[in-house]
PDB file of C-alpha atoms and ligand atoms in Angstrom:
ATOM      1  CA  MET A 184      59.065 -64.740   2.218  1.00 84.00           C
ATOM      2  CA  LYS A 185      57.678 -62.081  -0.101  1.00 95.00           C
ATOM      3  CA  LYS A 186      55.155 -63.516  -2.508  1.00 97.00           C
ATOM      4  CA  ALA A 187      53.438 -61.456  -5.205  1.00 98.00           C
ATOM      5  CA  ILE A 188      50.924 -61.875  -7.970  1.00 98.00           C
ATOM      6  CA  CYS A 189      51.176 -60.411 -11.441  1.00 98.00           C
ATOM      7  CA  PRO A 190      47.616 -60.576 -12.773  1.00 97.00           C
ATOM      8  CA  GLY A 191      46.290 -59.889 -16.252  1.00 96.00           C
ATOM      9  CA  SER A 192      44.452 -61.252 -19.234  1.00 96.00           C
ATOM     10  CA  PHE A 193      47.639 -62.126 -21.141  1.00 97.00           C
ATOM     11  CA  ASP A 194      45.611 -62.738 -24.319  1.00 97.00           C
ATOM     12  CA  PRO A 195      48.344 -63.444 -25.383  1.00 98.00           C
ATOM     13  CA  VAL A 196      51.471 -62.575 -23.412  1.00 98.00           C
ATOM     14  CA  THR A 197      53.492 -59.758 -25.020  1.00 98.00           C
ATOM     15  CA  ASN A 198      57.078 -58.576 -24.624  1.00 97.00           C
ATOM     16  CA  GLY A 199      55.651 -55.779 -22.458  1.00 97.00           C
ATOM     17  CA  HIS A 200      54.142 -58.299 -20.037  1.00 98.00           C
ATOM     18  CA  LEU A 201      57.391 -60.285 -20.009  1.00 98.00           C
ATOM     19  CA  ASP A 202      59.375 -57.162 -19.172  1.00 97.00           C
ATOM     20  CA  ILE A 203      57.145 -56.553 -16.132  1.00 97.00           C
ATOM     21  CA  ILE A 204      57.251 -60.245 -15.116  1.00 98.00           C
ATOM     22  CA  ARG A 205      61.065 -60.360 -15.237  1.00 98.00           C
ATOM     23  CA  ARG A 206      61.466 -57.143 -13.271  1.00 98.00           C
ATOM     24  CA  ALA A 207      58.867 -58.262 -10.696  1.00 98.00           C
ATOM     25  CA  ALA A 208      60.544 -61.670 -10.343  1.00 98.00           C
ATOM     26  CA  ALA A 209      63.709 -59.853  -9.289  1.00 97.00           C
ATOM     27  CA  MET A 210      61.822 -57.997  -6.549  1.00 97.00           C
ATOM     28  CA  PHE A 211      60.000 -60.873  -4.829  1.00 97.00           C
ATOM     29  CA  ASP A 212      60.923 -64.341  -3.566  1.00 98.00           C
ATOM     30  CA  GLU A 213      58.022 -65.874  -5.451  1.00 98.00           C
ATOM     31  CA  LEU A 214      55.916 -64.479  -8.261  1.00 98.00           C
ATOM     32  CA  ILE A 215      52.671 -65.983  -9.489  1.00 98.00           C
ATOM     33  CA  VAL A 216      51.682 -64.833 -12.949  1.00 98.00           C
ATOM     34  CA  LEU A 217      47.920 -65.026 -12.685  1.00 98.00           C
ATOM     35  CA  VAL A 218      45.805 -65.391 -15.801  1.00 97.00           C
ATOM     36  CA  SER A 219      42.457 -63.890 -14.920  1.00 93.00           C
ATOM     37  CA  CYS A 220      39.490 -65.495 -16.620  1.00 89.00           C
ATOM     38  CA  ASN A 221      36.966 -62.719 -16.636  1.00 79.00           C
ATOM     39  CA  ALA A 222      33.774 -63.962 -18.265  1.00 75.00           C
ATOM     40  CA  ALA A 223      32.929 -60.383 -19.305  1.00 78.00           C
ATOM     41  CA  LYS A 224      36.099 -60.135 -21.398  1.00 81.00           C
ATOM     42  CA  ARG A 225      36.045 -62.147 -24.611  1.00 89.00           C
ATOM     43  CA  CYS A 226      39.455 -63.657 -25.102  1.00 94.00           C
ATOM     44  CA  LEU A 227      41.021 -65.201 -28.194  1.00 96.00           C
ATOM     45  CA  PHE A 228      42.938 -67.809 -26.183  1.00 97.00           C
ATOM     46  CA  THR A 229      41.612 -70.180 -23.543  1.00 95.00           C
ATOM     47  CA  PRO A 230      43.050 -69.853 -20.025  1.00 95.00           C
ATOM     48  CA  ALA A 231      45.007 -73.100 -20.580  1.00 96.00           C
ATOM     49  CA  GLU A 232      46.492 -71.743 -23.816  1.00 98.00           C
ATOM     50  CA  ARG A 233      47.419 -68.436 -22.165  1.00 98.00           C
ATOM     51  CA  ILE A 234      49.092 -70.280 -19.273  1.00 98.00           C
ATOM     52  CA  GLU A 235      51.060 -72.500 -21.656  1.00 98.00           C
ATOM     53  CA  LEU A 236      52.309 -69.513 -23.660  1.00 98.00           C
ATOM     54  CA  ILE A 237      53.513 -67.726 -20.514  1.00 98.00           C
ATOM     55  CA  GLN A 238      55.104 -70.915 -19.164  1.00 98.00           C
ATOM     56  CA  GLY A 239      56.998 -71.248 -22.428  1.00 98.00           C
ATOM     57  CA  CYS A 240      58.651 -67.876 -21.730  1.00 98.00           C
ATOM     58  CA  VAL A 241      59.499 -67.999 -18.030  1.00 98.00           C
ATOM     59  CA  GLY A 242      61.315 -71.350 -17.769  1.00 97.00           C
ATOM     60  CA  ASP A 243      64.544 -69.553 -16.838  1.00 97.00           C
ATOM     61  CA  LEU A 244      62.895 -67.826 -13.856  1.00 98.00           C
ATOM     62  CA  PRO A 245      62.842 -70.409 -11.032  1.00 98.00           C
ATOM     63  CA  ASN A 246      60.739 -68.264  -8.685  1.00 98.00           C
ATOM     64  CA  VAL A 247      57.933 -67.724 -11.205  1.00 98.00           C
ATOM     65  CA  ARG A 248      54.918 -69.960 -11.664  1.00 98.00           C
ATOM     66  CA  VAL A 249      51.781 -69.489 -13.696  1.00 98.00           C
ATOM     67  CA  ASP A 250      48.207 -70.054 -12.562  1.00 98.00           C
ATOM     68  CA  SER A 251      44.700 -68.874 -13.408  1.00 97.00           C
ATOM     69  CA  THR A 252      41.605 -67.772 -11.530  1.00 96.00           C
ATOM     70  CA  ASP A 253      38.041 -66.904 -12.394  1.00 93.00           C
ATOM     71  CA  GLY A 254      37.565 -65.285  -9.005  1.00 93.00           C
ATOM     72  CA  LEU A 255      38.711 -62.143  -7.241  1.00 94.00           C
ATOM     73  CA  ILE A 256      42.423 -61.345  -7.339  1.00 94.00           C
ATOM     74  CA  ALA A 257      42.224 -60.182  -3.708  1.00 94.00           C
ATOM     75  CA  GLN A 258      40.746 -63.532  -2.694  1.00 94.00           C
ATOM     76  CA  TYR A 259      43.375 -65.456  -4.667  1.00 96.00           C
ATOM     77  CA  ALA A 260      46.078 -63.434  -2.911  1.00 96.00           C
ATOM     78  CA  ALA A 261      44.603 -64.231   0.503  1.00 95.00           C
ATOM     79  CA  ASP A 262      44.261 -67.941  -0.352  1.00 96.00           C
ATOM     80  CA  HIS A 263      47.887 -68.128  -1.502  1.00 96.00           C
ATOM     81  CA  SER A 264      49.449 -65.888   1.187  1.00 96.00           C
ATOM     82  CA  ALA A 265      50.579 -63.338  -1.388  1.00 97.00           C
ATOM     83  CA  THR A 266      50.967 -59.786  -0.141  1.00 95.00           C
ATOM     84  CA  GLY A 267      51.952 -57.995  -3.342  1.00 97.00           C
ATOM     85  CA  ILE A 268      50.213 -57.300  -6.624  1.00 97.00           C
ATOM     86  CA  VAL A 269      52.455 -56.067  -9.419  1.00 97.00           C
ATOM     87  CA  LYS A 270      50.987 -54.133 -12.337  1.00 96.00           C
ATOM     88  CA  GLY A 271      52.627 -52.456 -15.274  1.00 95.00           C
ATOM     89  CA  LEU A 272      51.694 -48.885 -16.109  1.00 94.00           C
ATOM     90  CA  ARG A 273      52.001 -47.937 -19.744  1.00 91.00           C
ATOM     91  CA  ALA A 274      50.633 -44.433 -19.755  1.00 82.00           C
ATOM     92  CA  LEU A 275      48.335 -42.126 -17.875  1.00 79.00           C
ATOM     93  CA  SER A 276      45.466 -43.920 -19.590  1.00 77.00           C
ATOM     94  CA  ASP A 277      46.210 -47.050 -17.494  1.00 84.00           C
ATOM     95  CA  PHE A 278      46.375 -45.117 -14.261  1.00 88.00           C
ATOM     96  CA  ASP A 279      42.727 -44.371 -13.535  1.00 90.00           C
ATOM     97  CA  TYR A 280      41.590 -47.968 -13.851  1.00 90.00           C
ATOM     98  CA  GLU A 281      44.622 -49.422 -12.085  1.00 92.00           C
ATOM     99  CA  PHE A 282      44.328 -46.964  -9.191  1.00 93.00           C
ATOM    100  CA  GLN A 283      40.652 -47.848  -8.781  1.00 94.00           C
ATOM    101  CA  GLN A 284      41.510 -51.559  -8.779  1.00 93.00           C
ATOM    102  CA  ALA A 285      44.363 -51.115  -6.308  1.00 95.00           C
ATOM    103  CA  LEU A 286      42.119 -49.242  -3.871  1.00 95.00           C
ATOM    104  CA  THR A 287      39.354 -51.825  -4.229  1.00 95.00           C
ATOM    105  CA  ASN A 288      41.795 -54.672  -3.629  1.00 93.00           C
ATOM    106  CA  LYS A 289      43.136 -52.868  -0.556  1.00 94.00           C
ATOM    107  CA  VAL A 290      39.633 -52.739   0.916  1.00 94.00           C
ATOM    108  CA  LEU A 291      38.924 -56.365   0.022  1.00 94.00           C
ATOM    109  CA  ASN A 292      42.280 -57.532   1.386  1.00 92.00           C
ATOM    110  CA  PRO A 293      44.121 -54.957   3.562  1.00 94.00           C
ATOM    111  CA  GLU A 294      47.270 -57.124   3.576  1.00 91.00           C
ATOM    112  CA  ILE A 295      47.841 -56.374  -0.100  1.00 93.00           C
ATOM    113  CA  GLU A 296      50.188 -53.727  -1.458  1.00 96.00           C
ATOM    114  CA  THR A 297      49.889 -52.963  -5.160  1.00 96.00           C
ATOM    115  CA  VAL A 298      53.199 -52.082  -6.778  1.00 96.00           C
ATOM    116  CA  PHE A 299      53.232 -50.259 -10.108  1.00 96.00           C
ATOM    117  CA  LEU A 300      56.176 -50.676 -12.440  1.00 96.00           C
ATOM    118  CA  ALA A 301      56.589 -48.119 -15.189  1.00 95.00           C
ATOM    119  CA  ALA A 302      56.523 -49.745 -18.611  1.00 94.00           C
ATOM    120  CA  SER A 303      59.859 -49.751 -20.402  1.00 95.00           C
ATOM    121  CA  SER A 304      60.135 -47.141 -23.116  1.00 92.00           C
ATOM    122  CA  ASP A 305      60.467 -49.763 -25.841  1.00 91.00           C
ATOM    123  CA  SER A 306      57.247 -51.584 -24.905  1.00 91.00           C
ATOM    124  CA  MET A 307      55.027 -48.911 -23.414  1.00 90.00           C
ATOM    125  CA  PHE A 308      52.869 -48.766 -26.555  1.00 92.00           C
ATOM    126  CA  LEU A 309      52.297 -52.545 -26.602  1.00 95.00           C
ATOM    127  CA  SER A 310      49.001 -54.224 -25.833  1.00 95.00           C
ATOM    128  CA  SER A 311      47.670 -57.701 -26.559  1.00 96.00           C
ATOM    129  CA  SER A 312      44.773 -56.233 -28.514  1.00 95.00           C
ATOM    130  CA  MET A 313      47.097 -54.202 -30.721  1.00 96.00           C
ATOM    131  CA  CYS A 314      49.154 -57.342 -31.419  1.00 97.00           C
ATOM    132  CA  LYS A 315      46.001 -59.243 -32.383  1.00 97.00           C
ATOM    133  CA  GLN A 316      45.055 -56.486 -34.809  1.00 97.00           C
ATOM    134  CA  VAL A 317      48.504 -56.359 -36.382  1.00 97.00           C
ATOM    135  CA  VAL A 318      48.629 -60.131 -36.934  1.00 97.00           C
ATOM    136  CA  ALA A 319      45.039 -60.303 -38.212  1.00 97.00           C
ATOM    137  CA  LEU A 320      45.886 -57.643 -40.793  1.00 96.00           C
ATOM    138  CA  GLY A 321      49.017 -59.461 -41.933  1.00 95.00           C
ATOM    139  CA  GLY A 322      51.559 -57.203 -40.195  1.00 96.00           C
ATOM    140  CA  ASP A 323      54.869 -58.210 -38.625  1.00 96.00           C
ATOM    141  CA  CYS A 324      54.416 -58.642 -34.881  1.00 96.00           C
ATOM    142  CA  SER A 325      57.709 -60.414 -34.197  1.00 96.00           C
ATOM    143  CA  ARG A 326      59.172 -57.508 -32.204  1.00 96.00           C
ATOM    144  CA  PHE A 327      56.136 -57.288 -29.943  1.00 97.00           C
ATOM    145  CA  VAL A 328      55.449 -60.833 -28.772  1.00 98.00           C
ATOM    146  CA  PRO A 329      57.599 -63.882 -27.965  1.00 98.00           C
ATOM    147  CA  PRO A 330      57.963 -66.499 -30.757  1.00 98.00           C
ATOM    148  CA  ASN A 331      55.482 -68.979 -29.225  1.00 98.00           C
ATOM    149  CA  ALA A 332      52.797 -66.286 -28.923  1.00 98.00           C
ATOM    150  CA  LEU A 333      53.466 -65.153 -32.481  1.00 98.00           C
ATOM    151  CA  ALA A 334      52.982 -68.694 -33.801  1.00 97.00           C
ATOM    152  CA  ALA A 335      49.796 -69.089 -31.738  1.00 98.00           C
ATOM    153  CA  LEU A 336      48.421 -65.764 -32.981  1.00 98.00           C
ATOM    154  CA  LYS A 337      49.082 -66.709 -36.590  1.00 97.00           C
ATOM    155  CA  ALA A 338      47.459 -70.125 -36.083  1.00 97.00           C
ATOM    156  CA  LYS A 339      44.314 -68.505 -34.671  1.00 96.00           C
ATOM    157  CA  LEU A 340      44.034 -65.431 -36.851  1.00 96.00           C
ATOM    158  CA  LEU A 341      45.430 -66.244 -40.272  1.00 93.00           C
ATOM    159  CA  PRO A 342      44.011 -68.683 -42.801  1.00 86.00           C
ATOM    160  CA  GLN A 343      45.894 -71.951 -42.555  1.00 79.00           C
ATOM    161  CA  PRO A 344      47.324 -73.566 -45.710  1.00 73.00           C
TER     162      PRO A 344
HETATM  163  P1  ADP B  44      46.412 -55.877 -22.152  1.00 50.66           P
HETATM  164  O1  ADP B  44      45.984 -54.449 -21.978  1.00 50.66           O
HETATM  165  O2  ADP B  44      47.631 -56.004 -23.007  1.00 50.66           O
HETATM  166  O3  ADP B  44      45.291 -56.822 -22.503  1.00 50.66           O
HETATM  167  P2  ADP B  44      46.515 -57.221 -19.563  1.00 50.66           P
HETATM  168  O4  ADP B  44      45.145 -57.105 -19.036  1.00 50.66           O
HETATM  169  O5  ADP B  44      46.951 -58.592 -19.929  1.00 50.66           O
HETATM  170  O6  ADP B  44      46.892 -56.256 -20.742  1.00 50.66           O
HETATM  171  O7  ADP B  44      47.520 -56.545 -18.570  1.00 50.66           O
HETATM  172  C1  ADP B  44      48.051 -57.108 -17.418  1.00 50.66           C
HETATM  173  C2  ADP B  44      48.988 -56.123 -16.773  1.00 50.66           C
HETATM  174  O8  ADP B  44      50.113 -55.910 -17.625  1.00 50.66           O
HETATM  175  C3  ADP B  44      48.404 -54.725 -16.542  1.00 50.66           C
HETATM  176  O9  ADP B  44      48.947 -54.223 -15.345  1.00 50.66           O
HETATM  177  C4  ADP B  44      48.902 -53.923 -17.705  1.00 50.66           C
HETATM  178  O10 ADP B  44      48.993 -52.554 -17.403  1.00 50.66           O
HETATM  179  C5  ADP B  44      50.277 -54.540 -17.865  1.00 50.66           C
HETATM  180  N1  ADP B  44      50.786 -54.380 -19.207  1.00 50.66           N
HETATM  181  C6  ADP B  44      50.186 -54.746 -20.348  1.00 50.66           C
HETATM  182  N2  ADP B  44      50.940 -54.441 -21.414  1.00 50.66           N
HETATM  183  C7  ADP B  44      52.068 -53.847 -20.912  1.00 50.66           C
HETATM  184  C8  ADP B  44      53.239 -53.267 -21.492  1.00 50.66           C
HETATM  185  N3  ADP B  44      53.392 -53.202 -22.803  1.00 50.66           N
HETATM  186  N4  ADP B  44      54.179 -52.748 -20.670  1.00 50.66           N
HETATM  187  C9  ADP B  44      53.992 -52.782 -19.343  1.00 50.66           C
HETATM  188  N5  ADP B  44      52.916 -53.293 -18.719  1.00 50.66           N
HETATM  189  C10 ADP B  44      51.959 -53.816 -19.499  1.00 50.66           C
END
């Protein structure tokens, strides 16, 4: 059985993430979307909130589950018998960091293969941070994030009546 992890901050999940998750789910028997809780990265949403938002979008994918870790991805993969890590690549700017991470993970856990999926042309410009900026400044983000993430962003970032 081929099990893979799709790790990220998902703060919050965007349509770009969901595109990668759906395509990865079609490639592996089981896919764990892994919310990484990196203390160095200040997030708007708690890990539990980020998990709930992703879960609200992947209910139709029976081989996908959502989890979180505050440890090493390579260690999580070893602990859960996952041999693949799937990452989306938006542009050359992603490549340097992702390549470095893939090589580090390979040393930490030689069983792991990192698979890069090219971002789809209609979401390759999307990032969670850009979505947060758009919502905070009153812009329309409905084409960039799923409805539950949009509502959560508005609840966090806009003054409530
Ligand atoms: P962000 O930069 O949006 O905070 P994350 O840290 O949550 O992203 O990213 C998790 C993974 O998803 C990374 O591999 C990242 O390259 C990928 N990813 C993020 N946004 C997109 C997108 N719009 N299209 C494809 N892949 C993406």
